[in-house]
Amino acid sequence: MTRSEVRRRLALAWWQQLALTLAPLFVLNLLFGAGQQTGVLTMPLFIAGVASMFVSLPLFSTYKRALVATEKALDTPDEHDAWLELARVRRTAFLGAGLPAWIAAFAVFAGLEAIPLILLALSSVVLLYLYRIPRQLG
């Protein structure tokens, strides 16, 4: 597999992860978000969603190390293994980046309002954006 094919697959995986991260929030909000109930858990769930962004800190540093290792391995016999390791590390980091949106999807049942839901979804999008493959790589 050529380097451009690997980059294309990783880009496609990013878009798929973006859809998988935001889809539960949109679907649950569409189905169950019409009620105007105000739950006791709304503020704790919002705080948990914001705090879950910090899960990405160690995952991002691991991802950056994998990026550097992949860049060093370009045009060497270890390039294939470096791309595989980068993809593995990135899949794990995607889970941490999706946590705020998934907590927001759960918070729909507690009656979390639209603005906090949007903020949590945007925080997941921003965190996922950090895990795009830079153009300089390859």
PDB file of C-alpha atoms in Angstrom:
ATOM      1  CA  MET A   1       0.000   0.000   0.000  1.00  0.00           C
ATOM      2  CA  THR A   2       1.386   3.374  -0.954  1.00  0.00           C
ATOM      3  CA  ARG A   3       1.740   6.298   1.374  1.00  0.00           C
ATOM      4  CA  SER A   4      -1.064   8.243  -0.306  1.00  0.00           C
ATOM      5  CA  GLU A   5      -3.426   5.263   0.079  1.00  0.00           C
ATOM      6  CA  VAL A   6      -2.601   5.043   3.776  1.00  0.00           C
ATOM      7  CA  ARG A   7      -3.227   8.756   4.201  1.00  0.00           C
ATOM      8  CA  ARG A   8      -6.531   8.437   2.315  1.00  0.00           C
ATOM      9  CA  ARG A   9      -7.639   5.565   4.552  1.00  0.00           C
ATOM     10  CA  LEU A  10      -6.684   7.447   7.684  1.00  0.00           C
ATOM     11  CA  ALA A  11      -8.590  10.506   6.443  1.00  0.00           C
ATOM     12  CA  LEU A  12     -11.641   8.360   5.752  1.00  0.00           C
ATOM     13  CA  ALA A  13     -11.347   6.823   9.227  1.00  0.00           C
ATOM     14  CA  TRP A  14     -11.330  10.344  10.698  1.00  0.00           C
ATOM     15  CA  TRP A  15     -14.560  11.254   8.928  1.00  0.00           C
ATOM     16  CA  GLN A  16     -16.138   7.974  10.017  1.00  0.00           C
ATOM     17  CA  GLN A  17     -15.149   8.625  13.613  1.00  0.00           C
ATOM     18  CA  LEU A  18     -16.585  12.136  13.426  1.00  0.00           C
ATOM     19  CA  ALA A  19     -19.910  10.682  12.282  1.00  0.00           C
ATOM     20  CA  LEU A  20     -19.824   7.953  14.949  1.00  0.00           C
ATOM     21  CA  THR A  21     -19.066  10.519  17.619  1.00  0.00           C
ATOM     22  CA  LEU A  22     -21.830  12.970  16.748  1.00  0.00           C
ATOM     23  CA  ALA A  23     -24.542  10.607  15.482  1.00  0.00           C
ATOM     24  CA  PRO A  24     -25.703   9.362  18.917  1.00  0.00           C
ATOM     25  CA  LEU A  25     -26.114  12.933  20.139  1.00  0.00           C
ATOM     26  CA  PHE A  26     -28.134  14.005  17.106  1.00  0.00           C
ATOM     27  CA  VAL A  27     -30.304  10.890  17.046  1.00  0.00           C
ATOM     28  CA  LEU A  28     -31.047  10.884  20.774  1.00  0.00           C
ATOM     29  CA  ASN A  29     -31.715  14.612  20.766  1.00  0.00           C
ATOM     30  CA  LEU A  30     -34.059  14.215  17.811  1.00  0.00           C
ATOM     31  CA  LEU A  31     -35.949  11.340  19.440  1.00  0.00           C
ATOM     32  CA  PHE A  32     -35.924  12.307  23.115  1.00  0.00           C
ATOM     33  CA  GLY A  33     -34.879  15.952  23.296  1.00  0.00           C
ATOM     34  CA  ALA A  34     -38.301  17.506  22.733  1.00  0.00           C
ATOM     35  CA  GLY A  35     -39.326  17.233  26.380  1.00  0.00           C
ATOM     36  CA  GLN A  36     -38.783  20.221  28.623  1.00  0.00           C
ATOM     37  CA  GLN A  37     -37.903  18.228  31.727  1.00  0.00           C
ATOM     38  CA  THR A  38     -35.164  19.641  33.907  1.00  0.00           C
ATOM     39  CA  GLY A  39     -33.279  16.980  35.766  1.00  0.00           C
ATOM     40  CA  VAL A  40     -31.040  17.091  38.763  1.00  0.00           C
ATOM     41  CA  LEU A  41     -28.261  15.472  36.759  1.00  0.00           C
ATOM     42  CA  THR A  42     -27.963  18.159  34.081  1.00  0.00           C
ATOM     43  CA  MET A  43     -25.184  20.177  35.715  1.00  0.00           C
ATOM     44  CA  PRO A  44     -23.164  17.153  36.924  1.00  0.00           C
ATOM     45  CA  LEU A  45     -23.372  15.605  33.450  1.00  0.00           C
ATOM     46  CA  PHE A  46     -22.250  18.844  31.818  1.00  0.00           C
ATOM     47  CA  ILE A  47     -19.326  19.094  34.242  1.00  0.00           C
ATOM     48  CA  ALA A  48     -18.459  15.449  33.558  1.00  0.00           C
ATOM     49  CA  GLY A  49     -18.523  16.182  29.822  1.00  0.00           C
ATOM     50  CA  VAL A  50     -16.208  19.150  30.207  1.00  0.00           C
ATOM     51  CA  ALA A  51     -13.900  17.206  32.526  1.00  0.00           C
ATOM     52  CA  SER A  52     -13.769  14.325  30.050  1.00  0.00           C
ATOM     53  CA  MET A  53     -11.798  16.556  27.696  1.00  0.00           C
ATOM     54  CA  PHE A  54      -8.831  16.064  29.998  1.00  0.00           C
ATOM     55  CA  VAL A  55      -8.819  12.360  29.144  1.00  0.00           C
ATOM     56  CA  SER A  56      -7.397  13.410  25.779  1.00  0.00           C
ATOM     57  CA  LEU A  57      -4.244  14.966  27.244  1.00  0.00           C
ATOM     58  CA  PRO A  58      -2.191  11.774  27.695  1.00  0.00           C
ATOM     59  CA  LEU A  59      -3.729  10.287  24.556  1.00  0.00           C
ATOM     60  CA  PHE A  60      -2.674  13.321  22.531  1.00  0.00           C
ATOM     61  CA  SER A  61       0.906  13.180  23.779  1.00  0.00           C
ATOM     62  CA  THR A  62       1.046   9.501  22.800  1.00  0.00           C
ATOM     63  CA  TYR A  63      -0.359  10.398  19.389  1.00  0.00           C
ATOM     64  CA  LYS A  64       2.252  13.131  18.899  1.00  0.00           C
ATOM     65  CA  ARG A  65       5.032  10.673  19.738  1.00  0.00           C
ATOM     66  CA  ALA A  66       3.593   8.226  17.198  1.00  0.00           C
ATOM     67  CA  LEU A  67       3.481  11.019  14.602  1.00  0.00           C
ATOM     68  CA  VAL A  68       7.132  11.833  15.188  1.00  0.00           C
ATOM     69  CA  ALA A  69       8.065   8.158  15.012  1.00  0.00           C
ATOM     70  CA  THR A  70       6.151   7.789  11.753  1.00  0.00           C
ATOM     71  CA  GLU A  71       7.875  10.827  10.285  1.00  0.00           C
ATOM     72  CA  LYS A  72      11.268   9.401  11.227  1.00  0.00           C
ATOM     73  CA  ALA A  73      10.355   6.042   9.701  1.00  0.00           C
ATOM     74  CA  LEU A  74       9.374   7.453   6.289  1.00  0.00           C
ATOM     75  CA  ASP A  75      11.353   5.883   3.437  1.00  0.00           C
ATOM     76  CA  THR A  76      12.760   3.172   5.712  1.00  0.00           C
ATOM     77  CA  PRO A  77      11.814  -0.502   6.020  1.00  0.00           C
ATOM     78  CA  ASP A  78       9.950   0.320   9.265  1.00  0.00           C
ATOM     79  CA  GLU A  79       7.513   2.686   7.555  1.00  0.00           C
ATOM     80  CA  HIS A  80       4.682   0.149   7.320  1.00  0.00           C
ATOM     81  CA  ASP A  81       4.898  -0.704  11.020  1.00  0.00           C
ATOM     82  CA  ALA A  82       5.041   2.981  11.934  1.00  0.00           C
ATOM     83  CA  TRP A  83       1.834   3.679  10.005  1.00  0.00           C
ATOM     84  CA  LEU A  84       0.134   0.738  11.707  1.00  0.00           C
ATOM     85  CA  GLU A  85       1.224   1.972  15.133  1.00  0.00           C
ATOM     86  CA  LEU A  86       0.022   5.492  14.326  1.00  0.00           C
ATOM     87  CA  ALA A  87      -3.376   4.147  13.279  1.00  0.00           C
ATOM     88  CA  ARG A  88      -3.627   2.066  16.475  1.00  0.00           C
ATOM     89  CA  VAL A  89      -2.723   4.988  18.737  1.00  0.00           C
ATOM     90  CA  ARG A  90      -5.103   7.244  16.865  1.00  0.00           C
ATOM     91  CA  ARG A  91      -8.033   4.817  17.238  1.00  0.00           C
ATOM     92  CA  THR A  92      -7.506   4.824  20.993  1.00  0.00           C
ATOM     93  CA  ALA A  93      -7.280   8.612  21.036  1.00  0.00           C
ATOM     94  CA  PHE A  94     -10.525   8.851  19.054  1.00  0.00           C
ATOM     95  CA  LEU A  95     -12.336   7.205  21.950  1.00  0.00           C
ATOM     96  CA  GLY A  96     -11.086   9.835  24.373  1.00  0.00           C
ATOM     97  CA  ALA A  97     -11.942  12.649  21.976  1.00  0.00           C
ATOM     98  CA  GLY A  98     -15.492  11.375  21.580  1.00  0.00           C
ATOM     99  CA  LEU A  99     -16.263  11.287  25.293  1.00  0.00           C
ATOM    100  CA  PRO A 100     -17.734  14.817  25.601  1.00  0.00           C
ATOM    101  CA  ALA A 101     -20.229  14.211  22.784  1.00  0.00           C
ATOM    102  CA  TRP A 102     -21.168  10.782  24.116  1.00  0.00           C
ATOM    103  CA  ILE A 103     -21.716  12.182  27.602  1.00  0.00           C
ATOM    104  CA  ALA A 104     -23.852  14.901  25.990  1.00  0.00           C
ATOM    105  CA  ALA A 105     -25.897  12.186  24.260  1.00  0.00           C
ATOM    106  CA  PHE A 106     -26.478  10.542  27.620  1.00  0.00           C
ATOM    107  CA  ALA A 107     -27.329  13.941  29.138  1.00  0.00           C
ATOM    108  CA  VAL A 108     -30.213  14.344  26.679  1.00  0.00           C
ATOM    109  CA  PHE A 109     -32.152  11.937  28.904  1.00  0.00           C
ATOM    110  CA  ALA A 110     -31.485  14.190  31.902  1.00  0.00           C
ATOM    111  CA  GLY A 111     -32.834  17.226  30.047  1.00  0.00           C
ATOM    112  CA  LEU A 112     -29.601  19.068  29.265  1.00  0.00           C
ATOM    113  CA  GLU A 113     -30.398  22.142  27.199  1.00  0.00           C
ATOM    114  CA  ALA A 114     -29.259  22.893  23.658  1.00  0.00           C
ATOM    115  CA  ILE A 115     -26.355  25.267  24.374  1.00  0.00           C
ATOM    116  CA  PRO A 116     -24.471  22.869  26.684  1.00  0.00           C
ATOM    117  CA  LEU A 117     -25.126  20.035  24.219  1.00  0.00           C
ATOM    118  CA  ILE A 118     -23.670  22.103  21.397  1.00  0.00           C
ATOM    119  CA  LEU A 119     -20.645  23.059  23.511  1.00  0.00           C
ATOM    120  CA  LEU A 120     -19.907  19.436  24.346  1.00  0.00           C
ATOM    121  CA  ALA A 121     -20.354  18.376  20.717  1.00  0.00           C
ATOM    122  CA  LEU A 122     -18.037  21.170  19.541  1.00  0.00           C
ATOM    123  CA  SER A 123     -15.426  20.204  22.093  1.00  0.00           C
ATOM    124  CA  SER A 124     -15.421  16.679  20.667  1.00  0.00           C
ATOM    125  CA  VAL A 125     -15.109  18.054  17.144  1.00  0.00           C
ATOM    126  CA  VAL A 126     -12.150  20.215  18.173  1.00  0.00           C
ATOM    127  CA  LEU A 127     -10.484  17.294  19.927  1.00  0.00           C
ATOM    128  CA  LEU A 128     -11.033  15.077  16.893  1.00  0.00           C
ATOM    129  CA  TYR A 129      -9.571  17.789  14.680  1.00  0.00           C
ATOM    130  CA  LEU A 130      -6.319  17.481  16.615  1.00  0.00           C
ATOM    131  CA  TYR A 131      -6.031  13.888  15.407  1.00  0.00           C
ATOM    132  CA  ARG A 132      -6.051  14.629  11.695  1.00  0.00           C
ATOM    133  CA  ILE A 133      -2.941  13.545   9.837  1.00  0.00           C
ATOM    134  CA  PRO A 134      -0.827  16.635   9.064  1.00  0.00           C
ATOM    135  CA  ARG A 135       0.036  17.366   5.446  1.00  0.00           C
ATOM    136  CA  GLN A 136       3.735  17.379   6.257  1.00  0.00           C
ATOM    137  CA  LEU A 137       3.572  13.661   6.990  1.00  0.00           C
ATOM    138  CA  GLY A 138       3.969  11.980   3.644  1.00  0.00           C
TER     139      GLY A 138
END
